[in-house]
Amino acid sequence: MRLVRGLLVVLLSLCGSGAQEEGFTKVVEIREFQETAPGDTAGDSIGPTTKQTTPDIWAEVRALRDMVVELRVHLQLLQRENSDLQTRLSSGESQLLVSKSRIEQLERENAEKPKVAFYAALTDAGYVGPHNTDTTLKYSKIFTNIGSAYSPATGFFTAPVKGVYYIQFTVCGNHTGLMGVYVYKNNQRIMFNVEWKEDTLYKYFTNSAVLELMAGDEIHLVLPSTYSLYDDRDNHNTFSGALLFPL
Ligand SMILES: *[C@@H]1O[C@H](CO)[C@@H](O)[C@H](O)[C@H]1NC(C)=O
């Protein structure tokens, strides 16, 4: 029994200031009492200490248990939040990938989109016509010819891709008589514009069209027989066109 008491003293003196350490020491202490108490008179004198200590331990155990339960609930909440965040993050990542590939596709399409635009004036030679036959007008003075779809040698514009094209022309005359042009799509006349010019200075008109063309379709302007135009370095007669968008 003396040995037990000595042990207790040692245990008690070893008690740290930390709550956990203290709790552990007390548990050991109780066990010592329980093992040695029967038939030991000295043990009775410290019996009350045991009774006093026990409820504290259970309270602490309960508190610890509550704390563990609380922590577990908290952990579960954090795990749920974490998995929610991961779900949102991965869906965000896949959306980002989709957007990125869409942007790349648009950039590719834009880079590959054919660029077609031309603008040319007729001649520096002065009067053109009248002729006995219809004559293809060769607009020979090139100002713009992106994509080289217009040929000044033939006067033909050839659509490089299927698409919607805008064309425009201005006609000028400076003689007394008929002035005008036919517009041809391949061999088909699709437009005719005519004016009678009185005995006055230059006369003009401008017209335009929006045309759906297949790749290879040709557009050119024709001076009808007996008609005349006038052009010089001031570019009175012009022909222009551009691809609005491919189809
Ligand atoms: C244009 O026509 C007017 C009127 O007939 C004439 O006076 C003028 O000389 C002409 N201009 C040219 C460059 O032929």
PDB file of C-alpha atoms and ligand atoms in Angstrom:
ATOM      1  CA  MET A   1       0.000   0.000   0.000  1.00  0.00           C
ATOM      2  CA  ARG A   2       2.844   2.352   0.701  1.00  0.00           C
ATOM      3  CA  LEU A   3       4.158   1.572  -2.705  1.00  0.00           C
ATOM      4  CA  VAL A   4       0.814   2.536  -4.165  1.00  0.00           C
ATOM      5  CA  ARG A   5       0.781   5.821  -2.277  1.00  0.00           C
ATOM      6  CA  GLY A   6       4.299   6.545  -3.390  1.00  0.00           C
ATOM      7  CA  LEU A   7       3.223   5.868  -6.948  1.00  0.00           C
ATOM      8  CA  LEU A   8       0.273   8.231  -6.541  1.00  0.00           C
ATOM      9  CA  VAL A   9       2.514  10.979  -5.261  1.00  0.00           C
ATOM     10  CA  VAL A  10       4.798  10.488  -8.205  1.00  0.00           C
ATOM     11  CA  LEU A  11       1.822  10.471 -10.563  1.00  0.00           C
ATOM     12  CA  LEU A  12       0.296  13.566  -9.021  1.00  0.00           C
ATOM     13  CA  SER A  13       3.591  15.410  -9.091  1.00  0.00           C
ATOM     14  CA  LEU A  14       3.953  14.423 -12.693  1.00  0.00           C
ATOM     15  CA  CYS A  15       0.627  16.082 -13.443  1.00  0.00           C
ATOM     16  CA  GLY A  16       1.241  18.611 -16.174  1.00  0.00           C
ATOM     17  CA  SER A  17      -0.621  21.823 -16.667  1.00  0.00           C
ATOM     18  CA  GLY A  18      -2.235  20.528 -19.914  1.00  0.00           C
ATOM     19  CA  ALA A  19      -5.795  19.217 -19.506  1.00  0.00           C
ATOM     20  CA  GLN A  20      -5.181  16.063 -21.464  1.00  0.00           C
ATOM     21  CA  GLU A  21      -2.097  15.161 -19.499  1.00  0.00           C
ATOM     22  CA  GLU A  22      -3.978  15.748 -16.289  1.00  0.00           C
ATOM     23  CA  GLY A  23      -6.881  13.577 -17.429  1.00  0.00           C
ATOM     24  CA  PHE A  24      -4.562  10.724 -18.282  1.00  0.00           C
ATOM     25  CA  THR A  25      -2.876  10.869 -14.896  1.00  0.00           C
ATOM     26  CA  LYS A  26      -6.200  10.788 -13.133  1.00  0.00           C
ATOM     27  CA  VAL A  27      -7.291   7.693 -14.968  1.00  0.00           C
ATOM     28  CA  VAL A  28      -4.149   5.916 -13.843  1.00  0.00           C
ATOM     29  CA  GLU A  29      -4.749   7.160 -10.320  1.00  0.00           C
ATOM     30  CA  ILE A  30      -8.280   5.685 -10.171  1.00  0.00           C
ATOM     31  CA  ARG A  31      -7.123   2.337 -11.403  1.00  0.00           C
ATOM     32  CA  GLU A  32      -4.526   2.227  -8.624  1.00  0.00           C
ATOM     33  CA  PHE A  33      -7.230   2.933  -6.020  1.00  0.00           C
ATOM     34  CA  GLN A  34      -9.584   0.361  -7.326  1.00  0.00           C
ATOM     35  CA  GLU A  35      -6.934  -2.342  -7.315  1.00  0.00           C
ATOM     36  CA  THR A  36      -5.690  -1.658  -3.805  1.00  0.00           C
ATOM     37  CA  ALA A  37      -8.728  -0.302  -1.908  1.00  0.00           C
ATOM     38  CA  PRO A  38     -10.321  -3.630  -0.645  1.00  0.00           C
ATOM     39  CA  GLY A  39      -9.275  -4.327   2.990  1.00  0.00           C
ATOM     40  CA  ASP A  40      -6.892  -1.481   3.135  1.00  0.00           C
ATOM     41  CA  THR A  41      -7.638   1.108   5.808  1.00  0.00           C
ATOM     42  CA  ALA A  42      -5.316   3.687   4.446  1.00  0.00           C
ATOM     43  CA  GLY A  43      -7.165   3.429   1.114  1.00  0.00           C
ATOM     44  CA  ASP A  44     -10.436   4.533   2.824  1.00  0.00           C
ATOM     45  CA  SER A  45      -8.931   7.834   3.818  1.00  0.00           C
ATOM     46  CA  ILE A  46      -8.393   8.807   0.225  1.00  0.00           C
ATOM     47  CA  GLY A  47     -11.625   7.240  -1.046  1.00  0.00           C
ATOM     48  CA  PRO A  48     -13.474  10.590  -1.275  1.00  0.00           C
ATOM     49  CA  THR A  49     -10.812  11.893  -3.655  1.00  0.00           C
ATOM     50  CA  THR A  50     -11.713   9.094  -6.040  1.00  0.00           C
ATOM     51  CA  LYS A  51     -15.428   9.994  -5.895  1.00  0.00           C
ATOM     52  CA  GLN A  52     -14.606  13.618  -6.437  1.00  0.00           C
ATOM     53  CA  THR A  53     -12.409  12.935  -9.446  1.00  0.00           C
ATOM     54  CA  THR A  54     -14.601  10.401 -11.301  1.00  0.00           C
ATOM     55  CA  PRO A  55     -17.456  12.762 -12.342  1.00  0.00           C
ATOM     56  CA  ASP A  56     -14.907  15.224 -13.726  1.00  0.00           C
ATOM     57  CA  ILE A  57     -13.420  12.522 -15.904  1.00  0.00           C
ATOM     58  CA  TRP A  58     -16.793  11.480 -17.272  1.00  0.00           C
ATOM     59  CA  ALA A  59     -17.683  15.050 -17.908  1.00  0.00           C
ATOM     60  CA  GLU A  60     -14.462  15.471 -19.758  1.00  0.00           C
ATOM     61  CA  VAL A  61     -15.005  12.268 -21.696  1.00  0.00           C
ATOM     62  CA  ARG A  62     -18.492  13.467 -22.614  1.00  0.00           C
ATOM     63  CA  ALA A  63     -17.112  16.834 -23.584  1.00  0.00           C
ATOM     64  CA  LEU A  64     -14.459  15.121 -25.688  1.00  0.00           C
ATOM     65  CA  ARG A  65     -17.073  12.882 -27.272  1.00  0.00           C
ATOM     66  CA  ASP A  66     -19.235  15.912 -28.033  1.00  0.00           C
ATOM     67  CA  MET A  67     -16.221  17.616 -29.455  1.00  0.00           C
ATOM     68  CA  VAL A  68     -15.437  14.586 -31.638  1.00  0.00           C
ATOM     69  CA  VAL A  69     -19.039  14.472 -32.846  1.00  0.00           C
ATOM     70  CA  GLU A  70     -18.935  18.171 -33.554  1.00  0.00           C
ATOM     71  CA  LEU A  71     -15.649  17.828 -35.419  1.00  0.00           C
ATOM     72  CA  ARG A  72     -17.013  14.904 -37.389  1.00  0.00           C
ATOM     73  CA  VAL A  73     -20.056  16.960 -38.445  1.00  0.00           C
ATOM     74  CA  HIS A  74     -17.785  19.836 -39.318  1.00  0.00           C
ATOM     75  CA  LEU A  75     -15.528  17.495 -41.282  1.00  0.00           C
ATOM     76  CA  GLN A  76     -18.507  16.133 -43.183  1.00  0.00           C
ATOM     77  CA  LEU A  77     -19.591  19.691 -44.049  1.00  0.00           C
ATOM     78  CA  LEU A  78     -16.097  20.527 -45.253  1.00  0.00           C
ATOM     79  CA  GLN A  79     -15.942  17.322 -47.297  1.00  0.00           C
ATOM     80  CA  ARG A  80     -19.293  18.152 -48.911  1.00  0.00           C
ATOM     81  CA  GLU A  81     -18.173  21.707 -49.635  1.00  0.00           C
ATOM     82  CA  ASN A  82     -14.926  20.389 -51.044  1.00  0.00           C
ATOM     83  CA  SER A  83     -16.670  17.950 -53.329  1.00  0.00           C
ATOM     84  CA  ASP A  84     -19.092  20.713 -54.448  1.00  0.00           C
ATOM     85  CA  LEU A  85     -16.142  22.955 -55.221  1.00  0.00           C
ATOM     86  CA  GLN A  86     -14.398  20.173 -57.105  1.00  0.00           C
ATOM     87  CA  THR A  87     -17.544  19.555 -59.162  1.00  0.00           C
ATOM     88  CA  ARG A  88     -17.889  23.252 -59.949  1.00  0.00           C
ATOM     89  CA  LEU A  89     -14.207  23.549 -60.708  1.00  0.00           C
ATOM     90  CA  SER A  90     -14.218  20.613 -63.100  1.00  0.00           C
ATOM     91  CA  SER A  91     -17.378  21.852 -64.850  1.00  0.00           C
ATOM     92  CA  GLY A  92     -15.777  25.305 -65.050  1.00  0.00           C
ATOM     93  CA  GLU A  93     -12.644  23.734 -66.469  1.00  0.00           C
ATOM     94  CA  SER A  94     -14.586  21.850 -69.123  1.00  0.00           C
ATOM     95  CA  GLN A  95     -16.529  25.013 -70.002  1.00  0.00           C
ATOM     96  CA  LEU A  96     -13.228  26.821 -70.312  1.00  0.00           C
ATOM     97  CA  LEU A  97     -11.946  24.098 -72.628  1.00  0.00           C
ATOM     98  CA  VAL A  98     -15.110  24.368 -74.753  1.00  0.00           C
ATOM     99  CA  SER A  99     -14.747  28.169 -74.958  1.00  0.00           C
ATOM    100  CA  LYS A 100     -11.066  27.830 -75.799  1.00  0.00           C
ATOM    101  CA  SER A 101     -11.671  25.379 -78.621  1.00  0.00           C
ATOM    102  CA  ARG A 102     -14.557  27.556 -79.920  1.00  0.00           C
ATOM    103  CA  ILE A 103     -12.268  30.599 -79.967  1.00  0.00           C
ATOM    104  CA  GLU A 104      -9.581  28.605 -81.775  1.00  0.00           C
ATOM    105  CA  GLN A 105     -12.158  27.417 -84.312  1.00  0.00           C
ATOM    106  CA  LEU A 106     -13.367  30.996 -84.925  1.00  0.00           C
ATOM    107  CA  GLU A 107      -9.792  32.237 -85.261  1.00  0.00           C
ATOM    108  CA  ARG A 108      -9.082  29.453 -87.761  1.00  0.00           C
ATOM    109  CA  GLU A 109     -12.257  30.223 -89.723  1.00  0.00           C
ATOM    110  CA  ASN A 110     -11.411  33.913 -89.735  1.00  0.00           C
ATOM    111  CA  ALA A 111      -7.858  33.245 -90.881  1.00  0.00           C
ATOM    112  CA  GLU A 112      -9.079  30.861 -93.582  1.00  0.00           C
ATOM    113  CA  LYS A 113     -11.922  33.150 -94.692  1.00  0.00           C
ATOM    114  CA  PRO A 114     -11.138  34.241 -98.235  1.00  0.00           C
ATOM    115  CA  LYS A 115     -10.535  37.962 -98.583  1.00  0.00           C
ATOM    116  CA  VAL A 116     -11.859  39.281-101.871  1.00  0.00           C
ATOM    117  CA  ALA A 117     -12.201  42.926-102.917  1.00  0.00           C
ATOM    118  CA  PHE A 118     -11.413  44.830-106.077  1.00  0.00           C
ATOM    119  CA  TYR A 119     -11.794  48.297-107.506  1.00  0.00           C
ATOM    120  CA  ALA A 120     -10.745  49.315-111.019  1.00  0.00           C
ATOM    121  CA  ALA A 121     -11.261  52.184-113.444  1.00  0.00           C
ATOM    122  CA  LEU A 122     -11.792  51.765-117.177  1.00  0.00           C
ATOM    123  CA  THR A 123      -9.147  53.592-119.194  1.00  0.00           C
ATOM    124  CA  ASP A 124      -7.161  56.770-119.764  1.00  0.00           C
ATOM    125  CA  ALA A 125      -7.969  56.670-123.499  1.00  0.00           C
ATOM    126  CA  GLY A 126     -10.966  59.034-123.546  1.00  0.00           C
ATOM    127  CA  TYR A 127     -13.976  57.918-125.598  1.00  0.00           C
ATOM    128  CA  VAL A 128     -14.861  54.221-125.668  1.00  0.00           C
ATOM    129  CA  GLY A 129     -17.250  53.281-128.437  1.00  0.00           C
ATOM    130  CA  PRO A 130     -19.493  53.398-130.242  1.00  0.00           C
ATOM    131  CA  HIS A 131     -18.819  49.881-131.622  1.00  0.00           C
ATOM    132  CA  ASN A 132     -20.828  47.765-134.022  1.00  0.00           C
ATOM    133  CA  THR A 133     -20.990  44.897-131.529  1.00  0.00           C
ATOM    134  CA  ASP A 134     -21.368  44.507-127.804  1.00  0.00           C
ATOM    135  CA  THR A 135     -17.930  44.829-126.256  1.00  0.00           C
ATOM    136  CA  THR A 136     -16.661  43.503-122.918  1.00  0.00           C
ATOM    137  CA  LEU A 137     -15.357  46.393-120.831  1.00  0.00           C
ATOM    138  CA  LYS A 138     -11.812  45.781-119.555  1.00  0.00           C
ATOM    139  CA  TYR A 139     -11.325  47.984-116.530  1.00  0.00           C
ATOM    140  CA  SER A 140      -7.574  48.254-116.801  1.00  0.00           C
ATOM    141  CA  LYS A 141      -6.598  50.590-113.957  1.00  0.00           C
ATOM    142  CA  ILE A 142      -6.409  48.521-110.783  1.00  0.00           C
ATOM    143  CA  PHE A 143      -6.603  50.254-107.429  1.00  0.00           C
ATOM    144  CA  THR A 144      -7.572  47.302-105.279  1.00  0.00           C
ATOM    145  CA  ASN A 145      -7.426  43.617-106.129  1.00  0.00           C
ATOM    146  CA  ILE A 146      -7.222  41.602-102.918  1.00  0.00           C
ATOM    147  CA  GLY A 147      -7.428  37.936-103.766  1.00  0.00           C
ATOM    148  CA  SER A 148      -6.725  38.711-107.470  1.00  0.00           C
ATOM    149  CA  ALA A 149     -10.227  37.605-108.393  1.00  0.00           C
ATOM    150  CA  TYR A 150     -10.579  40.397-110.946  1.00  0.00           C
ATOM    151  CA  SER A 151      -8.607  40.181-114.185  1.00  0.00           C
ATOM    152  CA  PRO A 152      -7.787  43.498-115.927  1.00  0.00           C
ATOM    153  CA  ALA A 153      -6.741  41.469-119.003  1.00  0.00           C
ATOM    154  CA  THR A 154     -10.228  40.042-119.533  1.00  0.00           C
ATOM    155  CA  GLY A 155     -12.428  42.368-117.478  1.00  0.00           C
ATOM    156  CA  PHE A 156     -13.875  39.334-115.685  1.00  0.00           C
ATOM    157  CA  PHE A 157     -14.368  38.952-111.979  1.00  0.00           C
ATOM    158  CA  THR A 158     -14.327  35.262-110.970  1.00  0.00           C
ATOM    159  CA  ALA A 159     -15.768  34.282-107.589  1.00  0.00           C
ATOM    160  CA  PRO A 160     -13.088  32.221-105.811  1.00  0.00           C
ATOM    161  CA  VAL A 161     -15.580  30.734-103.314  1.00  0.00           C
ATOM    162  CA  LYS A 162     -19.308  30.242-102.994  1.00  0.00           C
ATOM    163  CA  GLY A 163     -20.683  33.294-101.258  1.00  0.00           C
ATOM    164  CA  VAL A 164     -22.589  36.539-101.332  1.00  0.00           C
ATOM    165  CA  TYR A 165     -20.848  39.295-103.251  1.00  0.00           C
ATOM    166  CA  TYR A 166     -21.506  42.982-103.619  1.00  0.00           C
ATOM    167  CA  ILE A 167     -20.714  44.660-106.939  1.00  0.00           C
ATOM    168  CA  GLN A 168     -20.961  48.298-107.966  1.00  0.00           C
ATOM    169  CA  PHE A 169     -20.235  50.262-111.105  1.00  0.00           C
ATOM    170  CA  THR A 170     -20.312  53.879-112.195  1.00  0.00           C
ATOM    171  CA  VAL A 171     -20.864  54.772-115.838  1.00  0.00           C
ATOM    172  CA  CYS A 172     -19.911  58.090-117.414  1.00  0.00           C
ATOM    173  CA  GLY A 173     -20.545  59.483-120.868  1.00  0.00           C
ATOM    174  CA  ASN A 174     -19.580  62.739-122.556  1.00  0.00           C
ATOM    175  CA  HIS A 175     -21.131  62.479-125.973  1.00  0.00           C
ATOM    176  CA  THR A 176     -24.618  63.119-127.262  1.00  0.00           C
ATOM    177  CA  GLY A 177     -26.322  59.761-127.418  1.00  0.00           C
ATOM    178  CA  LEU A 178     -26.702  56.457-125.565  1.00  0.00           C
ATOM    179  CA  MET A 179     -24.585  55.463-122.619  1.00  0.00           C
ATOM    180  CA  GLY A 180     -24.947  52.345-120.487  1.00  0.00           C
ATOM    181  CA  VAL A 181     -23.813  48.800-119.634  1.00  0.00           C
ATOM    182  CA  TYR A 182     -25.011  45.221-119.451  1.00  0.00           C
ATOM    183  CA  VAL A 183     -24.074  43.170-116.415  1.00  0.00           C
ATOM    184  CA  TYR A 184     -23.345  39.523-117.168  1.00  0.00           C
ATOM    185  CA  LYS A 185     -23.189  36.578-114.815  1.00  0.00           C
ATOM    186  CA  ASN A 186     -21.430  33.916-116.864  1.00  0.00           C
ATOM    187  CA  ASN A 187     -23.338  34.005-120.191  1.00  0.00           C
ATOM    188  CA  GLN A 188     -26.469  35.384-118.656  1.00  0.00           C
ATOM    189  CA  ARG A 189     -27.342  39.081-118.801  1.00  0.00           C
ATOM    190  CA  ILE A 190     -28.632  39.962-115.347  1.00  0.00           C
ATOM    191  CA  MET A 191     -28.872  43.753-115.589  1.00  0.00           C
ATOM    192  CA  PHE A 192     -29.099  46.520-118.145  1.00  0.00           C
ATOM    193  CA  ASN A 193     -28.743  50.219-117.350  1.00  0.00           C
ATOM    194  CA  VAL A 194     -29.126  52.903-120.000  1.00  0.00           C
ATOM    195  CA  GLU A 195     -29.202  56.697-120.170  1.00  0.00           C
ATOM    196  CA  TRP A 196     -29.637  59.173-122.997  1.00  0.00           C
ATOM    197  CA  LYS A 197     -27.060  61.901-122.747  1.00  0.00           C
ATOM    198  CA  GLU A 198     -28.000  65.372-124.004  1.00  0.00           C
ATOM    199  CA  ASP A 199     -25.457  67.823-125.332  1.00  0.00           C
ATOM    200  CA  THR A 200     -24.162  68.770-121.892  1.00  0.00           C
ATOM    201  CA  LEU A 201     -21.023  68.033-119.868  1.00  0.00           C
ATOM    202  CA  TYR A 202     -20.414  64.576-118.341  1.00  0.00           C
ATOM    203  CA  LYS A 203     -23.276  62.436-117.247  1.00  0.00           C
ATOM    204  CA  TYR A 204     -23.053  59.627-114.671  1.00  0.00           C
ATOM    205  CA  PHE A 205     -25.029  56.878-113.052  1.00  0.00           C
ATOM    206  CA  THR A 206     -24.140  54.297-110.480  1.00  0.00           C
ATOM    207  CA  ASN A 207     -25.760  50.975-109.706  1.00  0.00           C
ATOM    208  CA  SER A 208     -24.989  47.984-107.543  1.00  0.00           C
ATOM    209  CA  ALA A 209     -26.130  44.442-106.851  1.00  0.00           C
ATOM    210  CA  VAL A 210     -25.833  41.797-104.197  1.00  0.00           C
ATOM    211  CA  LEU A 211     -25.217  38.442-105.855  1.00  0.00           C
ATOM    212  CA  GLU A 212     -25.070  34.893-104.608  1.00  0.00           C
ATOM    213  CA  LEU A 213     -22.293  33.267-106.610  1.00  0.00           C
ATOM    214  CA  MET A 214     -20.870  29.783-106.837  1.00  0.00           C
ATOM    215  CA  ALA A 215     -17.103  29.342-106.924  1.00  0.00           C
ATOM    216  CA  GLY A 216     -16.065  29.968-110.516  1.00  0.00           C
ATOM    217  CA  ASP A 217     -19.030  32.165-111.444  1.00  0.00           C
ATOM    218  CA  GLU A 218     -17.934  35.132-113.532  1.00  0.00           C
ATOM    219  CA  ILE A 219     -19.203  38.695-113.611  1.00  0.00           C
ATOM    220  CA  HIS A 220     -18.335  41.186-116.301  1.00  0.00           C
ATOM    221  CA  LEU A 221     -19.718  44.396-117.813  1.00  0.00           C
ATOM    222  CA  VAL A 222     -20.469  44.888-121.488  1.00  0.00           C
ATOM    223  CA  LEU A 223     -20.826  48.077-123.537  1.00  0.00           C
ATOM    224  CA  PRO A 224     -23.804  47.602-125.859  1.00  0.00           C
ATOM    225  CA  SER A 225     -23.240  48.263-129.569  1.00  0.00           C
ATOM    226  CA  THR A 226     -23.731  51.920-130.588  1.00  0.00           C
ATOM    227  CA  TYR A 227     -23.230  53.037-126.956  1.00  0.00           C
ATOM    228  CA  SER A 228     -20.349  55.214-125.794  1.00  0.00           C
ATOM    229  CA  LEU A 229     -18.536  55.975-122.549  1.00  0.00           C
ATOM    230  CA  TYR A 230     -15.926  58.453-121.614  1.00  0.00           C
ATOM    231  CA  ASP A 231     -13.022  57.957-119.216  1.00  0.00           C
ATOM    232  CA  ASP A 232      -9.656  59.547-118.538  1.00  0.00           C
ATOM    233  CA  ARG A 233      -7.157  59.793-115.688  1.00  0.00           C
ATOM    234  CA  ASP A 234      -9.938  61.130-113.467  1.00  0.00           C
ATOM    235  CA  ASN A 235     -11.520  57.637-113.423  1.00  0.00           C
ATOM    236  CA  HIS A 236     -15.090  58.456-114.448  1.00  0.00           C
ATOM    237  CA  ASN A 237     -15.987  54.796-115.125  1.00  0.00           C
ATOM    238  CA  THR A 238     -15.326  52.323-112.316  1.00  0.00           C
ATOM    239  CA  PHE A 239     -16.166  48.749-111.396  1.00  0.00           C
ATOM    240  CA  SER A 240     -15.798  47.313-107.902  1.00  0.00           C
ATOM    241  CA  GLY A 241     -16.835  44.304-105.869  1.00  0.00           C
ATOM    242  CA  ALA A 242     -16.240  42.416-102.648  1.00  0.00           C
ATOM    243  CA  LEU A 243     -17.113  39.160-100.948  1.00  0.00           C
ATOM    244  CA  LEU A 244     -19.597  39.977 -98.203  1.00  0.00           C
ATOM    245  CA  PHE A 245     -19.466  36.473 -96.728  1.00  0.00           C
ATOM    246  CA  PRO A 246     -18.863  32.910 -97.930  1.00  0.00           C
ATOM    247  CA  LEU A 247     -21.650  30.339 -97.931  1.00  0.00           C
TER     248      LEU A 247
HETATM  249  C1  LIG B   1     -17.140  66.759-122.864  1.00  0.00           C
HETATM  250  O1  LIG B   1     -18.275  67.260-123.514  1.00  0.00           O
HETATM  251  C2  LIG B   1     -18.341  68.667-123.560  1.00  0.00           C
HETATM  252  C3  LIG B   1     -19.654  69.076-124.166  1.00  0.00           C
HETATM  253  O2  LIG B   1     -19.863  68.501-125.410  1.00  0.00           O
HETATM  254  C4  LIG B   1     -17.165  69.225-124.357  1.00  0.00           C
HETATM  255  O3  LIG B   1     -17.174  70.628-124.356  1.00  0.00           O
HETATM  256  C5  LIG B   1     -15.870  68.731-123.706  1.00  0.00           C
HETATM  257  O4  LIG B   1     -14.764  69.101-124.500  1.00  0.00           O
HETATM  258  C6  LIG B   1     -15.905  67.225-123.553  1.00  0.00           C
HETATM  259  N1  LIG B   1     -14.709  66.785-122.816  1.00  0.00           N
HETATM  260  C7  LIG B   1     -13.798  65.993-123.325  1.00  0.00           C
HETATM  261  C8  LIG B   1     -12.635  65.701-122.438  1.00  0.00           C
HETATM  262  O5  LIG B   1     -13.894  65.542-124.473  1.00  0.00           O
END
